[in-house]
């Protein structure tokens, strides 16, 4: 299946492997019309992306971000769209989150070394480059050293939430994430809801806080799961969103931009909500 909307993607500004310009070119080659770049805790890829987008006059690029939040034992990722991202206080908050990522990755590398999985911290930083440091950068250093054969093995054995190596960052609730997105006139959308334990019981609070949508047409979700999530989204009045969550990892089964995504109608609905909210305030 091929679609024209992709509202979830990563670049070298966080843990993706294509630069923002390369990703825009890929979107163009794959015939995408409406796209969002949603790097983890940063909007630093957007300037280059908007420049590259000039080569594709029909393409619409929505400025986005992906924030990680914790609720009880689950991690939730919130996507923010249509952000006034140049806001100083917003940028200060994101840079604090990125600093937290460095400390946390360092702790995890230290724990790995203590258990005999030897890694060079400098190498992890090299993989991250100018981007927000994440566990995938640690995984890449582990693969290079021959400790694991793949990213998924690195997460399953060492980097996942249940592992003794896992280190937390400062807690930030999903409601705080939604409020941060609203503080720059953005719309909040719940990412990959299949990650969330007891999803149905968590949704009412998020909706009350102003959650606008939920990913439904996500990456490699099956038709069955999409159907189930679509009816849940309808029940809660959430716009069905989604996209590839493309990182250019090039592993087997990685969904490509355009493989799966929401209809253009979902983008129209998001825009309508954004317009309504700004006219009320
Ligand atoms: P972090 O931002 O450091 O918490 O790392 C989360 C990122 O790691 C996600 O955005 C994915 O890119 C990647 N990731 C999470 N779980 C896995 C997994 N099981 N296998 C491969 N990559 C994963
Ligand atoms: Zn990621
Ligand atoms: Fe995510
Ligand atoms: Fe993502």
CSV table of C-alpha atoms and ligand atoms in Angstrom, one decimal:
chain,number,residue,atom,x,y,z
A,1,UNK,CA,0.0,0.0,0.0
A,2,UNK,CA,1.2,3.5,-0.7
A,3,UNK,CA,-0.1,6.7,1.0
A,4,UNK,CA,0.6,10.4,0.6
A,5,UNK,CA,0.8,11.3,4.3
A,6,UNK,CA,3.6,10.5,6.8
A,7,UNK,CA,3.3,12.2,10.2
A,8,UNK,CA,6.1,10.4,12.1
A,9,UNK,CA,9.8,10.4,11.1
A,10,UNK,CA,13.3,10.9,12.6
A,11,UNK,CA,16.5,12.4,11.3
A,12,UNK,CA,20.1,12.7,12.4
A,13,UNK,CA,18.8,15.5,14.7
A,14,UNK,CA,17.8,12.6,17.0
A,15,UNK,CA,18.2,8.9,16.3
A,16,UNK,CA,17.4,8.7,12.6
A,17,UNK,CA,20.2,8.0,10.1
A,18,UNK,CA,19.2,10.3,7.3
A,19,UNK,CA,19.9,14.0,7.5
A,20,UNK,CA,16.8,16.2,7.3
A,21,UNK,CA,17.6,17.1,3.7
A,22,UNK,CA,18.1,13.4,2.7
A,23,UNK,CA,14.8,12.5,4.4
A,24,UNK,CA,12.9,15.3,2.5
A,25,UNK,CA,14.4,13.9,-0.7
A,26,UNK,CA,13.2,10.4,0.2
A,27,UNK,CA,9.7,11.7,0.9
A,28,UNK,CA,9.8,13.4,-2.5
A,29,UNK,CA,10.9,10.3,-4.3
A,30,UNK,CA,8.2,8.3,-2.6
A,31,UNK,CA,5.5,10.7,-3.6
A,32,UNK,CA,4.6,11.9,-0.2
A,33,UNK,CA,2.6,15.2,-0.1
A,34,UNK,CA,2.1,15.9,3.6
A,35,UNK,CA,4.9,15.0,6.0
A,36,UNK,CA,6.0,15.8,9.6
A,37,UNK,CA,9.5,15.4,11.0
A,38,UNK,CA,9.1,14.4,14.7
A,39,UNK,CA,12.6,14.1,16.2
A,40,UNK,CA,13.0,13.1,19.9
A,41,UNK,CA,13.2,16.2,22.1
A,42,UNK,CA,14.4,18.4,19.3
A,43,UNK,CA,13.3,20.6,16.5
A,44,UNK,CA,16.9,21.2,15.3
A,45,UNK,CA,16.4,19.3,12.0
A,46,UNK,CA,13.6,21.6,10.9
A,47,UNK,CA,15.6,24.5,9.5
A,48,UNK,CA,17.5,22.2,7.1
A,49,UNK,CA,14.3,20.3,6.3
A,50,UNK,CA,12.3,23.5,5.4
A,51,UNK,CA,15.2,24.5,3.1
A,52,UNK,CA,15.3,21.2,1.4
A,53,UNK,CA,11.5,21.2,1.0
A,54,UNK,CA,11.8,24.2,-1.4
A,55,UNK,CA,12.7,21.7,-4.1
A,56,UNK,CA,9.2,20.1,-3.7
A,57,UNK,CA,6.7,23.0,-4.0
A,58,UNK,CA,3.7,20.7,-3.6
A,59,UNK,CA,5.0,19.1,-0.4
A,60,UNK,CA,3.6,20.3,3.0
A,61,UNK,CA,6.0,20.0,5.9
A,62,UNK,CA,4.4,20.1,9.4
A,63,UNK,CA,6.9,21.1,12.1
A,64,UNK,CA,6.8,18.4,14.8
A,65,UNK,CA,8.5,16.8,17.8
A,66,UNK,CA,8.3,13.5,19.8
A,67,UNK,CA,8.3,13.7,23.6
A,68,UNK,CA,8.8,10.8,25.9
A,69,UNK,CA,6.6,10.7,29.0
A,70,UNK,CA,6.2,8.3,31.9
A,71,UNK,CA,2.9,7.1,33.4
A,72,UNK,CA,3.1,4.5,36.1
A,73,UNK,CA,5.0,1.6,34.5
A,74,UNK,CA,4.4,2.6,30.9
A,75,UNK,CA,6.2,4.9,28.6
A,76,UNK,CA,4.1,7.1,26.4
A,77,UNK,CA,5.4,9.1,23.4
A,78,UNK,CA,3.5,12.2,22.5
A,79,UNK,CA,3.8,13.8,19.1
A,80,UNK,CA,3.4,17.6,18.8
A,81,UNK,CA,2.4,19.2,15.5
A,82,UNK,CA,2.1,22.7,14.1
A,83,UNK,CA,4.4,24.0,16.8
A,84,UNK,CA,5.6,27.6,17.1
A,85,UNK,CA,8.9,25.9,17.8
A,86,UNK,CA,11.1,28.9,17.8
A,87,UNK,CA,9.7,29.9,21.2
A,88,UNK,CA,12.6,30.5,23.6
A,89,UNK,CA,11.2,28.8,26.7
A,90,UNK,CA,10.1,25.8,24.6
A,91,UNK,CA,13.7,25.5,23.2
A,92,UNK,CA,15.1,25.8,26.7
A,93,UNK,CA,12.9,22.9,27.9
A,94,UNK,CA,13.9,20.7,25.0
A,95,UNK,CA,17.6,21.4,25.6
A,96,UNK,CA,17.1,20.4,29.2
A,97,UNK,CA,15.6,17.1,28.0
A,98,UNK,CA,18.5,16.5,25.7
A,99,UNK,CA,21.0,17.1,28.5
A,100,UNK,CA,19.0,14.5,30.6
A,101,UNK,CA,19.5,12.1,27.6
A,102,UNK,CA,23.3,12.5,27.8
A,103,UNK,CA,23.4,11.8,31.6
A,104,UNK,CA,21.1,8.8,31.2
A,105,UNK,CA,23.0,7.3,28.2
A,106,UNK,CA,26.3,7.7,30.2
A,107,UNK,CA,24.8,5.9,33.2
A,108,UNK,CA,23.7,3.0,30.9
A,109,UNK,CA,27.2,2.8,29.2
A,110,UNK,CA,28.7,2.7,32.7
A,111,UNK,CA,26.4,-0.1,33.8
A,112,UNK,CA,27.2,-2.1,30.6
A,113,UNK,CA,30.9,-1.7,31.3
A,114,UNK,CA,30.5,-2.9,34.9
A,115,UNK,CA,28.9,-6.1,33.5
A,116,UNK,CA,31.7,-6.6,31.1
A,117,UNK,CA,30.0,-5.2,28.0
A,118,UNK,CA,32.8,-2.9,27.1
A,119,UNK,CA,31.9,0.3,25.1
A,120,UNK,CA,33.6,3.6,24.4
A,121,UNK,CA,31.4,6.5,25.6
A,122,UNK,CA,33.1,8.7,22.9
A,123,UNK,CA,31.9,6.3,20.2
A,124,UNK,CA,28.3,6.6,21.4
A,125,UNK,CA,28.7,10.4,21.2
A,126,UNK,CA,30.1,10.0,17.7
A,127,UNK,CA,27.1,8.0,16.6
A,128,UNK,CA,24.8,10.7,18.0
A,129,UNK,CA,26.8,13.5,16.3
A,130,UNK,CA,24.9,16.8,16.9
A,131,UNK,CA,21.7,15.0,17.5
A,132,UNK,CA,19.8,14.1,20.7
A,133,UNK,CA,21.4,11.0,22.2
A,134,UNK,CA,19.3,7.9,22.5
A,135,UNK,CA,19.5,4.2,23.2
A,136,UNK,CA,19.8,3.4,19.5
A,137,UNK,CA,23.2,5.2,19.5
A,138,UNK,CA,24.3,2.9,22.4
A,139,UNK,CA,23.0,-0.1,20.4
A,140,UNK,CA,25.1,0.9,17.4
A,141,UNK,CA,28.2,1.0,19.5
A,142,UNK,CA,27.3,-2.4,20.9
A,143,UNK,CA,26.8,-3.9,17.4
A,144,UNK,CA,30.2,-2.4,16.2
A,145,UNK,CA,32.0,-4.0,19.2
A,146,UNK,CA,30.3,-7.4,18.4
A,147,UNK,CA,28.4,-7.5,21.7
A,148,UNK,CA,25.1,-8.0,19.8
A,149,UNK,CA,24.1,-8.7,16.2
A,150,UNK,CA,21.2,-6.2,15.8
A,151,UNK,CA,19.4,-3.3,17.3
A,152,UNK,CA,16.5,-5.5,18.4
A,153,UNK,CA,19.0,-7.9,20.2
A,154,UNK,CA,20.6,-4.9,21.9
A,155,UNK,CA,17.1,-3.7,23.2
A,156,UNK,CA,15.9,-7.2,24.1
A,157,UNK,CA,19.0,-8.2,26.0
A,158,UNK,CA,20.3,-4.9,27.5
A,159,UNK,CA,18.5,-1.6,26.7
A,160,UNK,CA,14.8,-2.3,27.2
A,161,UNK,CA,12.8,-1.0,30.1
A,162,UNK,CA,12.9,-4.3,32.0
A,163,UNK,CA,16.7,-4.6,31.9
A,164,UNK,CA,19.0,-3.9,34.8
A,165,UNK,CA,21.0,-1.7,32.5
A,166,UNK,CA,18.0,0.6,31.8
A,167,UNK,CA,18.2,4.0,33.4
A,168,UNK,CA,15.4,6.5,33.6
A,169,UNK,CA,15.5,10.2,32.8
A,170,UNK,CA,13.8,12.8,34.9
A,171,UNK,CA,10.1,12.0,35.0
A,172,UNK,CA,7.7,14.0,32.8
A,173,UNK,CA,4.0,13.0,32.8
A,174,UNK,CA,1.9,12.7,29.6
A,175,UNK,CA,-0.2,15.6,30.8
A,176,UNK,CA,3.0,17.7,31.1
A,177,UNK,CA,4.0,16.7,27.6
A,178,UNK,CA,0.5,17.7,26.2
A,179,UNK,CA,0.7,21.0,28.1
A,180,UNK,CA,4.2,21.7,26.7
A,181,UNK,CA,2.9,21.1,23.2
A,182,UNK,CA,0.0,23.4,23.9
A,183,UNK,CA,2.3,26.1,25.2
A,184,UNK,CA,3.6,26.6,21.6
A,185,UNK,CA,0.1,26.3,20.0
A,186,UNK,CA,0.7,22.7,18.9
A,187,UNK,CA,-1.6,19.8,18.8
A,188,UNK,CA,-0.7,16.6,20.8
A,189,UNK,CA,-1.1,13.1,19.3
A,190,UNK,CA,-0.5,9.8,21.1
A,191,UNK,CA,2.3,7.8,19.3
A,192,UNK,CA,2.3,4.0,18.8
A,193,UNK,CA,-0.6,3.4,21.3
A,194,UNK,CA,0.1,-0.4,21.3
A,195,UNK,CA,3.0,0.4,23.7
A,196,UNK,CA,0.6,1.7,26.3
A,197,UNK,CA,-0.7,-0.6,29.0
A,198,UNK,CA,-4.3,-0.2,29.8
A,199,UNK,CA,-4.7,2.2,26.9
A,200,UNK,CA,-8.5,2.6,27.3
A,201,UNK,CA,-8.3,3.5,30.9
A,202,UNK,CA,-5.6,6.1,30.3
A,203,UNK,CA,-7.3,7.8,27.4
A,204,UNK,CA,-10.0,9.8,29.3
A,205,UNK,CA,-7.4,11.9,31.2
A,206,UNK,CA,-5.4,12.6,28.0
A,207,UNK,CA,-8.5,13.6,26.1
A,208,UNK,CA,-9.5,15.9,29.0
A,209,UNK,CA,-6.0,17.5,28.7
A,210,UNK,CA,-6.7,18.2,25.1
A,211,UNK,CA,-5.2,15.3,23.2
A,212,UNK,CA,-6.2,15.8,19.6
A,213,UNK,CA,-5.3,12.5,17.9
A,214,UNK,CA,-3.9,9.0,18.3
A,215,UNK,CA,-1.7,7.0,15.9
A,216,UNK,CA,-3.7,4.4,14.1
A,217,UNK,CA,-2.0,3.9,10.7
A,218,UNK,CA,1.4,3.3,12.2
A,219,UNK,CA,4.5,1.8,10.7
A,220,UNK,CA,3.9,-1.9,10.3
A,221,UNK,CA,0.6,-2.2,12.3
A,222,UNK,CA,-1.6,-5.0,10.9
A,223,UNK,CA,-5.0,-4.3,9.4
A,224,UNK,CA,-6.6,-5.9,12.4
A,225,UNK,CA,-4.8,-3.6,14.9
A,226,UNK,CA,-5.6,-0.6,12.7
A,227,UNK,CA,-9.3,-1.4,12.7
A,228,UNK,CA,-9.3,-1.9,16.5
A,229,UNK,CA,-7.4,1.4,17.1
A,230,UNK,CA,-9.6,3.3,14.6
A,231,UNK,CA,-12.7,2.4,16.5
A,232,UNK,CA,-11.1,3.4,19.8
A,233,UNK,CA,-10.0,6.7,18.3
A,234,UNK,CA,-13.6,7.3,17.0
A,235,UNK,CA,-15.0,6.5,20.4
A,236,UNK,CA,-12.8,9.1,22.1
A,237,UNK,CA,-13.2,11.7,19.3
A,238,UNK,CA,-9.5,11.5,18.4
A,239,UNK,CA,-8.2,12.1,14.9
A,240,UNK,CA,-6.7,8.9,13.5
A,241,UNK,CA,-3.0,9.8,12.7
A,242,UNK,CA,0.1,7.8,12.0
A,243,UNK,CA,3.1,7.4,9.8
A,244,UNK,CA,6.3,5.3,9.3
A,245,UNK,CA,8.3,6.3,12.4
A,246,UNK,CA,11.1,6.0,9.9
A,247,UNK,CA,14.7,5.9,11.3
A,248,UNK,CA,16.5,4.6,8.2
A,249,UNK,CA,17.9,1.7,10.3
A,250,UNK,CA,17.6,-0.5,7.2
A,251,UNK,CA,16.8,-3.6,9.3
A,252,UNK,CA,14.4,-6.3,8.0
A,253,UNK,CA,10.8,-5.2,8.2
A,254,UNK,CA,11.5,-1.5,8.6
A,255,UNK,CA,8.5,0.4,7.2
A,256,UNK,CA,9.4,3.0,4.6
A,257,UNK,CA,7.8,6.5,4.3
A,258,UNK,CA,4.6,6.0,2.3
A,259,UNK,CA,4.1,2.3,3.3
A,260,UNK,CA,1.5,3.3,5.9
A,261,UNK,CA,-0.1,6.5,7.0
A,262,UNK,CA,-3.4,8.4,7.6
A,263,UNK,CA,-5.6,9.8,4.9
A,264,UNK,CA,-5.3,13.5,3.9
A,265,UNK,CA,-8.7,13.9,5.7
A,266,UNK,CA,-7.0,13.4,9.1
A,267,UNK,CA,-4.6,16.2,8.3
A,268,UNK,CA,-7.6,18.4,7.4
A,269,UNK,CA,-9.2,17.5,10.7
A,270,UNK,CA,-6.1,18.4,12.7
A,271,UNK,CA,-5.9,21.7,10.9
A,272,UNK,CA,-9.5,22.4,11.8
A,273,UNK,CA,-8.9,21.7,15.4
A,274,UNK,CA,-5.8,24.0,15.4
A,275,UNK,CA,-7.8,26.8,13.8
A,276,UNK,CA,-10.7,26.4,16.3
A,277,UNK,CA,-8.4,26.4,19.2
A,278,UNK,CA,-6.6,29.6,18.1
A,279,UNK,CA,-9.8,31.4,17.4
A,280,UNK,CA,-11.1,30.6,20.9
A,281,UNK,CA,-7.9,31.8,22.7
B,1,LIG,P1,15.3,6.5,23.8
B,1,LIG,O1,14.8,7.8,23.0
B,1,LIG,O2,16.7,6.6,24.2
B,1,LIG,O3,14.4,6.2,25.0
B,1,LIG,O4,15.2,5.3,22.7
B,1,LIG,C1,14.0,5.0,22.1
B,1,LIG,C2,14.2,4.7,20.7
B,1,LIG,O5,14.8,3.5,20.6
B,1,LIG,C3,12.9,4.6,19.9
B,1,LIG,O6,12.5,5.8,19.3
B,1,LIG,C4,13.3,3.6,18.8
B,1,LIG,O7,14.0,4.4,17.8
B,1,LIG,C5,14.4,2.8,19.4
B,1,LIG,N1,13.8,1.5,20.0
B,1,LIG,C6,13.0,1.3,21.0
B,1,LIG,N2,12.7,0.0,21.2
B,1,LIG,C7,13.4,-0.7,20.2
B,1,LIG,C8,13.6,-2.0,19.9
B,1,LIG,N3,13.0,-3.0,20.6
B,1,LIG,N4,14.4,-2.4,18.9
B,1,LIG,C9,15.0,-1.4,18.2
B,1,LIG,N5,14.9,-0.1,18.4
B,1,LIG,C10,14.1,0.3,19.4
B,2,LIG,ZN1,13.6,6.8,17.8
B,3,LIG,FE1,8.3,6.7,19.8
B,4,LIG,FE1,9.3,7.9,16.8
